Amino acid sequence: MKRRDFLLATGTVGLVLWFPLEGSLQAQESERTAARPGYPKDFNAYLRIGPDGRVTCLVGKVELGQGAMTALAMLLAEELDVALERVDMVMGDTDLCPWDVGTFGSLSIWQFGPVLRGAAAEARAVLLQMAGERWSVSAERLQVKDGVISVIGDPKRQVSYGQLVQGRQIERHLEKVTVKPVSAFRLVGKSVARKDAQEKVTGRAKYAADTGLPGTLHACVLRPPIHGAKLQRVDTGAAERIPGVRIVREGDLLAALHERPDLATQARRVIKADFSHPEAGPDDTSIFDHLLKTAPPAQLVYEAGDLRAGARQATRTLEATYLNSYVAHAPIETHSAVAQFVDGKATVWASTQAPFIVRTEVARALGLPTQKVRVITPYVGGGFGGKSSGPQAVEAARLARAAGVPVQVVWDRAEEFFHDTFRPAAVVKLRAGLSASGRITFWDGQVVGAGEREAKPFYAIPHQRTTSAGSWQGGNPPGMHPFGIGPWRAPSANTNGFARESHIDALATLAGRDPLAFRLENLSDPRMTRVLNQVAERFRWAAKPAPSGRGVGLACAVYRGTYVAAMAEVAVDKATGQVQVKRVVMAQDMGVVVNPDGALQQMEGCITMGLGSALSEEVRFKGGDVLEKNFDTYGIPRFSWLPKIETILIDNPDVPAQGGGEPAITVMGALLANAIHDAIGVRLFQLPMTPERVKAALAHG
Amino acid sequence: MIKPIPFRLNGKRVSLTTDDGRMLLWALRSDLALTGTKFGCGEALCGACTVLLDGEAVRACSVPLKAVAGKQVTTIEGLAKNGRLHALQQAFLDHHAFQCGFCTPGMILSAYALLLKKPRPTRDQIRQHLEGNLCRCGSHVRILDAIEAVASRKGGAA
Ligand code: FES
Ligand code: FES
């Protein structure tokens, strides 16, 4: 099957469309290949060829479910011309793998992909050169098929990579090797079986808590009841009377250890402890005022034209404030780690998105040089940005050193909620003006809490200004957030997307225009126009100004070079405020697509996860306590919530491969807000749009 | 109370001498070192620890060992026979009905219990049956597709 001429239909009615190549891609790719930012230059760091011809691919990325194991193996197999089945992946082991910043920000393919391809292309060229010297023929007369080099037209002269290398390290290097052109891909762009499938369906896949080192003790760490509380007095007598329990105290860390996890939990439960009572901070209702009061000074994100001139051109202006709550990552696998301390060296198996960051954290906590710490990352049971560092790994390492045995730390669900680094609550104030002909004349945006990514609108607006105060990336004054915050799938952009696309829709209503037509009239970016048109065609969008009573809506977004547009149909029960999403159609243009089925999976995942952050997920807190303790109150999406999902992937060979794990979630808030508005005629300005908020909005008209 | 607890695990006889108030999940994962059964919530709220107890899907985190004595327990490790994947495992593999895979053993065993009782469930019945199994990665559509594919096969799942 040729790459260009297949349509891929998946179980969810997925569709891949191809568009022609125009040649700009090659230049962009080689620019990034040359850069290799922070990555080792020697290709041996990324790959080893065994005597049997199997290729081991070493990467600092980890497999969180997003399919990096498969996609990266495909890139290597493609450039090296070996079969995908002959590639073995070693991921996230800091002793074996080249340094990596971590697995987030949709960077695995977009940023690291060219690095890996460059390394593999160089290795292939070196191998060809070596073979050519053997037979005194030039490399141009050689071909490679599944790791076997032969002379074109003389198939008797052939040698496999394995025979050529003989298990040694390749010493030779070449400058300026070019990677394959997209048109020569035979594997990239095809949907293949995931490399982690067999292990995951049989229960053999190992996660950090499955490490099973002999002699491991499970540790339950004593936790403060509320954020900021300090331990004052503790009585561990009752816990110590449980046979097999050890109480270990290491600085501010106190834990009950037992060979059996449940007995360690039991022991922790009977520890009597008094904690200080810090002054109560904001709660989940006062938080928005609190953010506005405590935020650092606003920074300019983008400015063009002159807001006052834009205001003069406007015949109507619209101002609104959009809010979203803290949301949790809530991966089904909680933070887990096992640590062992032998001969002055710590080895830690950790569920983390960033093994090299965890290595630094553990080294610092133990006062060791980083070479004395090895972090191994088995499969990770979901991350979504929430496992970007390794506090549980630090706990396990400290306790392992203190106890002199391997120690395992697996947070329970309440610990996972309490210590999560939430998506920050945020306030976005938007003001925009319309000309008599329905053009947006100015846009004035103030983001507080969320951060600046995608805060600047991508519409063609002559006069605009966007500022941002405070961010998930830090730089917030102490006390601004009552607990930890951090990246959550498409950080900043999921908040800013909600505000922007809600406001655009409201402007369309003000203009009396169909929301699709209004967007197209105010856009000048052809990639965005294309994804919008693709979605509209599939959805069979019928133009009508909102609210139309039909319950249909749309939203679009750009995130790190990937374009997404979606349309949805919802039903709202006005008596209960309950929203049921009936159908979502989504199109995504992410440049060259490495593994189409993997990309579709990520889109489906974003749509499903986005139902939660849009409709139900909200971290409630009061007096320093996180009130969410488990999944009974914190409602994540379930099977009954599922809409009919239709996904369209636009393969765009003009643009290098971009990330696909996050962009689609950034449309979900506004998509549903707009569809709800279309259904009931009132707009919701706060996420999540819970039944109570829907009813309250209806009551206020 | 500490006492011997005999039961059949994936067809084999086992006996543990331990406190019979302890939950099955920890006996499986720790005492018996079968780590395919996952911990997600500890309060019967997520389904990651789902196993079969005498053919019924139960949440191992909330079933005390005293309720297991003398019964049959099936975990994900017991599904493949002689190295051949069970039809449900094969279908999950074919449909890519997982991402991180952490919910997968629980999903497969929930589905297995359903098919034992009702070899040809409708898509809606599958949905209802899996309502208590959470997947954070959003693999829901493919999970339904995979189970439906097995259910609609001639002769059902067996
Ligand atoms: S761990 Fe048993 S249901 Fe969640
Ligand atoms: S596949 Fe990750 S939780 Fe279901």
Short mmCIF file of C-alpha atoms in Angstrom, two decimals, chain A residues 223-590:
data_model
loop_
_atom_site.label_atom_id
_atom_site.label_comp_id
_atom_site.label_asym_id
_atom_site.label_seq_id
_atom_site.Cartn_x
_atom_site.Cartn_y
_atom_site.Cartn_z
CA ARG A 223 0.78 13.46 55.57
CA PRO A 224 -0.43 16.77 56.95
CA PRO A 225 -4.23 17.08 56.99
CA ILE A 226 -4.11 20.43 55.19
CA HIS A 227 -1.59 22.31 53.07
CA GLY A 228 0.91 24.26 55.14
CA ALA A 229 0.39 22.30 58.37
CA LYS A 230 3.55 21.29 60.25
CA LEU A 231 4.00 18.20 62.38
CA GLN A 232 4.17 19.08 66.08
CA ARG A 233 3.81 15.86 68.03
CA VAL A 234 3.62 12.25 66.97
CA ASP A 235 2.96 8.93 68.71
CA THR A 236 3.82 5.87 66.64
CA GLY A 237 3.33 3.34 69.45
CA ALA A 238 0.21 1.69 68.09
CA ALA A 239 1.68 1.45 64.61
CA GLU A 240 4.86 -0.16 65.87
CA ARG A 241 2.88 -2.86 67.63
CA ILE A 242 1.71 -4.20 64.24
CA PRO A 243 4.05 -7.15 63.52
CA GLY A 244 6.55 -6.38 60.78
CA VAL A 245 6.13 -2.60 60.88
CA ARG A 246 9.12 -0.29 60.88
CA ILE A 247 8.78 3.42 61.51
CA VAL A 248 11.41 5.41 59.65
CA ARG A 249 12.04 9.06 60.23
CA GLU A 250 14.29 10.96 57.86
CA GLY A 251 14.27 14.70 58.42
CA ASP A 252 10.74 15.92 57.85
CA LEU A 253 9.72 12.57 56.40
CA LEU A 254 8.02 10.02 58.66
CA ALA A 255 6.76 6.77 57.24
CA ALA A 256 5.39 3.41 58.25
CA LEU A 257 7.11 0.57 56.37
CA HIS A 258 5.93 -2.97 55.91
CA GLU A 259 6.54 -5.80 53.51
CA ARG A 260 2.83 -5.67 52.55
CA PRO A 261 1.46 -2.39 51.18
CA ASP A 262 -1.91 -2.76 52.92
CA LEU A 263 -0.30 -3.36 56.30
CA ALA A 264 1.87 -0.27 55.89
CA THR A 265 -1.34 1.66 55.19
CA GLN A 266 -2.93 0.19 58.28
CA ALA A 267 0.06 1.23 60.36
CA ARG A 268 -0.06 4.79 59.08
CA ARG A 269 -3.73 4.96 59.99
CA VAL A 270 -2.98 4.37 63.69
CA ILE A 271 -0.18 6.92 63.98
CA LYS A 272 -1.38 9.71 66.26
CA ALA A 273 -0.12 13.09 65.12
CA ASP A 274 -0.75 16.73 65.93
CA PHE A 275 -0.24 19.32 63.25
CA SER A 276 -0.18 23.10 63.36
CA HIS A 277 -3.17 24.96 61.92
CA PRO A 278 -2.02 27.56 59.42
CA GLU A 279 -4.33 30.43 58.62
CA ALA A 280 -7.01 29.49 56.12
CA GLY A 281 -6.35 30.75 52.58
CA PRO A 282 -8.87 31.10 49.76
CA ASP A 283 -11.43 28.43 48.94
CA ASP A 284 -12.82 27.37 45.58
CA THR A 285 -15.32 30.24 45.45
CA SER A 286 -13.08 33.09 46.62
CA ILE A 287 -10.12 31.95 44.52
CA PHE A 288 -10.81 34.16 41.50
CA ASP A 289 -10.78 37.39 43.48
CA HIS A 290 -7.75 36.09 45.30
CA LEU A 291 -5.93 35.49 42.00
CA LEU A 292 -6.67 39.01 40.78
CA LYS A 293 -5.34 40.41 44.07
CA THR A 294 -2.20 38.32 44.31
CA ALA A 295 -1.09 37.96 40.68
CA PRO A 296 2.32 39.36 39.71
CA PRO A 297 2.46 42.37 37.36
CA ALA A 298 1.12 41.60 33.89
CA GLN A 299 3.61 40.99 31.08
CA LEU A 300 2.95 41.97 27.51
CA VAL A 301 2.42 38.89 25.33
CA TYR A 302 1.69 40.60 22.03
CA GLU A 303 0.76 44.00 20.74
CA ALA A 304 -0.06 45.30 17.27
CA GLY A 305 -1.71 48.43 15.94
CA ASP A 306 -3.40 50.75 18.36
CA LEU A 307 -6.27 49.69 20.61
CA ARG A 308 -7.81 53.16 20.61
CA ALA A 309 -7.87 53.29 16.83
CA GLY A 310 -9.48 49.83 16.86
CA ALA A 311 -12.08 51.03 19.33
CA ARG A 312 -12.92 53.99 17.10
CA GLN A 313 -13.50 51.67 14.14
CA ALA A 314 -15.84 49.50 16.20
CA THR A 315 -19.56 50.00 16.11
CA ARG A 316 -20.13 47.48 18.91
CA THR A 317 -17.90 46.19 21.69
CA LEU A 318 -18.17 43.09 23.80
CA GLU A 319 -16.54 42.50 27.13
CA ALA A 320 -16.59 39.31 29.20
CA THR A 321 -14.67 37.48 31.91
CA TYR A 322 -13.98 33.76 31.63
CA LEU A 323 -13.07 31.55 34.56
CA ASN A 324 -11.81 28.06 35.00
CA SER A 325 -11.18 26.05 38.15
CA TYR A 326 -8.24 23.96 39.21
CA VAL A 327 -8.35 20.55 37.59
CA ALA A 328 -6.47 17.40 38.52
CA HIS A 329 -4.46 15.11 36.25
CA ALA A 330 -5.89 12.01 37.91
CA PRO A 331 -4.00 9.34 35.97
CA ILE A 332 -5.25 5.91 36.99
CA GLU A 333 -1.70 5.02 38.03
CA THR A 334 -0.84 7.17 41.05
CA HIS A 335 2.71 8.44 41.63
CA SER A 336 4.83 5.37 42.32
CA ALA A 337 8.50 4.62 42.83
CA VAL A 338 10.85 1.96 44.12
CA ALA A 339 14.32 2.92 45.28
CA GLN A 340 17.36 0.91 46.17
CA PHE A 341 20.55 2.25 47.67
CA VAL A 342 23.62 0.07 47.16
CA ASP A 343 27.30 1.00 47.54
CA GLY A 344 26.58 4.70 47.55
CA LYS A 345 24.48 4.59 44.39
CA ALA A 346 20.73 5.08 44.27
CA THR A 347 18.63 3.32 41.63
CA VAL A 348 15.05 4.49 41.36
CA TRP A 349 12.23 3.02 39.28
CA ALA A 350 9.76 5.85 38.91
CA SER A 351 6.50 6.67 37.21
CA THR A 352 7.56 9.96 35.71
CA GLN A 353 7.49 11.96 32.52
CA ALA A 354 10.96 13.35 33.17
CA PRO A 355 13.55 10.80 34.34
CA PHE A 356 16.47 13.20 33.97
CA ILE A 357 14.74 15.83 36.10
CA VAL A 358 13.98 13.16 38.70
CA ARG A 359 17.63 12.14 38.68
CA THR A 360 18.60 15.70 39.58
CA GLU A 361 15.93 15.90 42.27
CA VAL A 362 17.01 12.63 43.88
CA ALA A 363 20.70 13.55 43.69
CA ARG A 364 20.00 16.88 45.36
CA ALA A 365 17.87 15.31 48.10
CA LEU A 366 20.52 12.71 48.88
CA GLY A 367 23.48 15.04 48.44
CA LEU A 368 24.94 12.87 45.69
CA PRO A 369 26.48 13.69 42.32
CA THR A 370 24.04 12.84 39.50
CA GLN A 371 26.25 9.97 38.29
CA LYS A 372 25.42 8.25 41.57
CA VAL A 373 21.73 8.21 40.74
CA ARG A 374 20.08 6.07 38.10
CA VAL A 375 16.44 6.56 37.23
CA ILE A 376 14.69 3.79 35.34
CA THR A 377 11.28 4.46 33.86
CA PRO A 378 9.07 1.47 33.23
CA TYR A 379 5.68 1.98 31.56
CA VAL A 380 3.88 4.99 32.97
CA GLY A 381 0.15 4.72 33.64
CA GLY A 382 -0.77 8.14 32.29
CA GLY A 383 0.83 11.52 32.95
CA PHE A 384 -0.94 14.45 31.24
CA GLY A 385 1.70 16.78 32.69
CA GLY A 386 1.16 15.62 36.27
CA LYS A 387 4.28 13.49 36.46
CA SER A 388 6.73 16.17 35.36
CA SER A 389 8.84 15.75 38.46
CA GLY A 390 9.32 13.00 41.01
CA PRO A 391 8.44 13.82 44.62
CA GLN A 392 7.50 10.19 45.25
CA ALA A 393 10.87 9.09 43.86
CA VAL A 394 12.63 11.43 46.26
CA GLU A 395 10.59 10.01 49.15
CA ALA A 396 11.42 6.43 48.16
CA ALA A 397 15.12 7.23 47.75
CA ARG A 398 15.42 9.00 51.10
CA LEU A 399 13.58 6.22 52.90
CA ALA A 400 15.58 3.49 51.14
CA ARG A 401 18.82 5.03 52.29
CA ALA A 402 17.53 5.49 55.83
CA ALA A 403 16.03 1.98 56.05
CA GLY A 404 18.88 0.16 54.30
CA VAL A 405 16.45 -1.86 52.17
CA PRO A 406 14.62 -1.22 48.90
CA VAL A 407 11.58 0.96 49.55
CA GLN A 408 8.46 1.40 47.48
CA VAL A 409 6.20 4.43 47.65
CA VAL A 410 2.82 4.31 45.93
CA TRP A 411 0.56 7.25 46.66
CA ASP A 412 -3.03 6.40 47.44
CA ARG A 413 -5.75 8.29 45.63
CA ALA A 414 -6.18 10.92 48.36
CA GLU A 415 -2.42 11.61 48.30
CA GLU A 416 -2.58 11.86 44.52
CA PHE A 417 -5.26 14.58 44.75
CA PHE A 418 -3.58 16.36 47.67
CA HIS A 419 -0.12 16.51 46.11
CA ASP A 420 -1.12 16.95 42.49
CA THR A 421 0.22 19.97 40.64
CA PHE A 422 -3.12 21.16 39.30
CA ARG A 423 -3.93 23.12 36.21
CA PRO A 424 -4.14 26.61 37.70
CA ALA A 425 -7.45 28.32 38.24
CA ALA A 426 -7.57 31.32 35.95
CA VAL A 427 -9.37 34.52 35.02
CA VAL A 428 -9.36 35.74 31.41
CA LYS A 429 -10.83 39.18 30.65
CA LEU A 430 -11.54 39.86 27.01
CA ARG A 431 -12.78 42.97 25.26
CA ALA A 432 -13.22 43.15 21.52
CA GLY A 433 -14.90 45.35 18.94
CA LEU A 434 -16.79 44.77 15.71
CA SER A 435 -17.01 46.96 12.65
CA ALA A 436 -20.32 47.53 10.90
CA SER A 437 -19.34 44.84 8.39
CA GLY A 438 -18.64 42.23 11.06
CA ARG A 439 -14.84 42.46 11.18
CA ILE A 440 -13.05 42.29 14.50
CA THR A 441 -11.39 45.68 14.84
CA PHE A 442 -9.60 45.22 18.14
CA TRP A 443 -8.89 42.63 20.82
CA ASP A 444 -7.79 43.41 24.35
CA GLY A 445 -6.98 40.36 26.47
CA GLN A 446 -5.83 40.02 30.05
CA VAL A 447 -4.92 36.55 31.25
CA VAL A 448 -4.43 35.93 34.96
CA GLY A 449 -3.16 32.59 36.26
CA ALA A 450 -3.20 30.47 33.13
CA GLY A 451 -0.04 31.59 31.36
CA GLU A 452 0.56 32.98 27.91
CA ARG A 453 0.50 30.03 25.50
CA GLU A 454 -2.06 30.67 22.79
CA ALA A 455 -3.28 33.78 24.58
CA LYS A 456 -2.73 35.83 21.45
CA PRO A 457 -5.64 35.20 19.08
CA PHE A 458 -4.80 33.81 15.62
CA TYR A 459 -7.56 35.78 13.91
CA ALA A 460 -6.68 38.66 11.60
CA ILE A 461 -7.17 41.56 13.99
CA PRO A 462 -5.51 44.89 13.14
CA HIS A 463 -5.37 46.31 16.65
CA GLN A 464 -4.65 44.07 19.55
CA ARG A 465 -2.94 43.69 22.87
CA THR A 466 -2.65 40.65 25.14
CA THR A 467 -1.10 40.51 28.60
CA SER A 468 -0.53 37.65 30.99
CA ALA A 469 0.04 37.62 34.74
CA GLY A 470 1.22 34.48 36.49
CA SER A 471 1.71 31.09 34.90
CA TRP A 472 1.74 27.36 35.43
CA GLN A 473 5.46 27.66 34.68
CA GLY A 474 6.11 29.47 37.95
CA GLY A 475 7.07 33.01 38.83
CA ASN A 476 3.96 33.34 40.98
CA PRO A 477 4.20 35.10 44.32
CA PRO A 478 3.94 32.76 47.33
CA GLY A 479 0.34 32.30 48.39
CA MET A 480 -1.15 33.04 44.96
CA HIS A 481 -2.11 29.38 44.66
CA PRO A 482 -2.96 27.50 47.85
CA PHE A 483 -1.24 24.34 46.59
CA GLY A 484 0.94 23.03 43.79
CA ILE A 485 0.20 23.91 40.19
CA GLY A 486 1.88 22.81 37.00
CA PRO A 487 1.41 21.76 33.40
CA TRP A 488 -1.85 20.03 32.51
CA ARG A 489 -2.36 18.73 28.98
CA ALA A 490 -1.78 21.73 26.68
CA PRO A 491 -1.04 24.12 29.55
CA SER A 492 -2.34 27.71 29.24
CA ALA A 493 -3.82 26.85 25.87
CA ASN A 494 -6.78 24.92 27.24
CA THR A 495 -7.80 27.96 29.31
CA ASN A 496 -7.01 30.52 26.63
CA GLY A 497 -8.76 28.41 24.01
CA PHE A 498 -11.92 28.35 26.09
CA ALA A 499 -11.90 32.13 26.53
CA ARG A 500 -10.96 33.00 22.95
CA GLU A 501 -13.38 30.69 21.16
CA SER A 502 -16.23 31.55 23.55
CA HIS A 503 -15.64 35.22 22.89
CA ILE A 504 -15.41 34.75 19.13
CA ASP A 505 -18.73 32.93 19.22
CA ALA A 506 -20.28 35.69 21.29
CA LEU A 507 -19.00 38.22 18.75
CA ALA A 508 -20.58 36.20 15.94
CA THR A 509 -23.89 36.31 17.79
CA LEU A 510 -23.48 40.05 18.29
CA ALA A 511 -22.85 40.41 14.57
CA GLY A 512 -25.85 38.23 13.77
CA ARG A 513 -23.59 35.94 11.76
CA ASP A 514 -23.25 32.18 11.56
CA PRO A 515 -20.29 31.29 13.82
CA LEU A 516 -18.45 29.38 11.10
CA ALA A 517 -18.86 32.12 8.51
CA PHE A 518 -17.84 34.71 11.08
CA ARG A 519 -14.63 32.83 11.81
CA LEU A 520 -13.78 32.32 8.16
CA GLU A 521 -14.30 36.04 7.48
CA ASN A 522 -11.97 36.98 10.29
CA LEU A 523 -9.21 34.48 9.48
CA SER A 524 -6.30 34.82 7.11
CA ASP A 525 -4.48 31.54 7.88
CA PRO A 526 -5.15 28.96 5.15
CA ARG A 527 -4.34 25.97 7.39
CA MET A 528 -7.05 27.05 9.82
CA THR A 529 -9.53 27.68 7.05
CA ARG A 530 -8.83 24.21 5.73
CA VAL A 531 -9.42 22.36 9.02
CA LEU A 532 -12.60 24.36 9.59
CA ASN A 533 -13.92 23.52 6.14
CA GLN A 534 -13.05 19.84 6.55
CA VAL A 535 -14.97 19.63 9.79
CA ALA A 536 -17.93 21.57 8.46
CA GLU A 537 -18.21 19.27 5.48
CA ARG A 538 -18.19 16.13 7.58
CA PHE A 539 -20.49 17.55 10.23
CA ARG A 540 -22.83 18.90 7.54
CA TRP A 541 -22.81 22.28 9.21
CA ALA A 542 -25.87 24.32 8.24
CA ALA A 543 -25.22 28.02 8.60
CA LYS A 544 -27.40 29.82 11.11
CA PRO A 545 -26.67 32.49 13.69
CA ALA A 546 -26.52 31.19 17.28
CA PRO A 547 -28.51 30.56 19.36
CA SER A 548 -30.45 28.42 16.94
CA GLY A 549 -31.91 25.98 19.45
CA ARG A 550 -30.20 23.07 17.68
CA GLY A 551 -27.43 22.66 20.25
CA VAL A 552 -24.56 22.77 17.75
CA GLY A 553 -21.30 24.58 18.17
CA LEU A 554 -17.75 24.82 16.98
CA ALA A 555 -14.30 25.89 18.07
CA CYS A 556 -10.82 25.87 16.61
CA ALA A 557 -7.27 26.18 17.92
CA VAL A 558 -3.58 26.11 17.10
CA TYR A 559 -1.21 24.53 19.55
CA ARG A 560 2.51 24.22 18.86
CA GLY A 561 2.03 24.12 15.13
CA THR A 562 -0.92 21.74 15.09
CA TYR A 563 -4.29 23.00 13.84
CA VAL A 564 -7.55 21.65 15.22
CA ALA A 565 -11.19 22.39 14.51
CA ALA A 566 -14.21 20.66 15.97
CA MET A 567 -17.98 20.75 15.86
CA ALA A 568 -20.34 19.26 18.40
CA GLU A 569 -23.97 18.60 19.02
CA VAL A 570 -25.30 18.58 22.58
CA ALA A 571 -28.62 18.07 24.34
CA VAL A 572 -29.29 20.07 27.48
CA ASP A 573 -31.90 19.00 30.01
CA LYS A 574 -33.15 22.36 31.25
CA ALA A 575 -34.74 20.87 34.37
CA THR A 576 -31.60 19.14 35.63
CA GLY A 577 -28.95 21.21 33.87
CA GLN A 578 -27.42 17.98 32.58
CA VAL A 579 -25.52 18.18 29.30
CA GLN A 580 -25.20 15.14 27.06
CA VAL A 581 -22.75 15.46 24.21
CA LYS A 582 -24.18 13.56 21.26
CA ARG A 583 -21.62 13.98 18.55
CA VAL A 584 -18.14 15.44 18.09
CA VAL A 585 -16.44 15.79 14.72
CA MET A 586 -12.84 16.91 14.78
CA ALA A 587 -10.19 17.61 12.14
CA GLN A 588 -6.50 18.02 12.87
CA ASP A 589 -3.59 19.14 10.70
CA MET A 590 -0.37 18.16 12.43
#
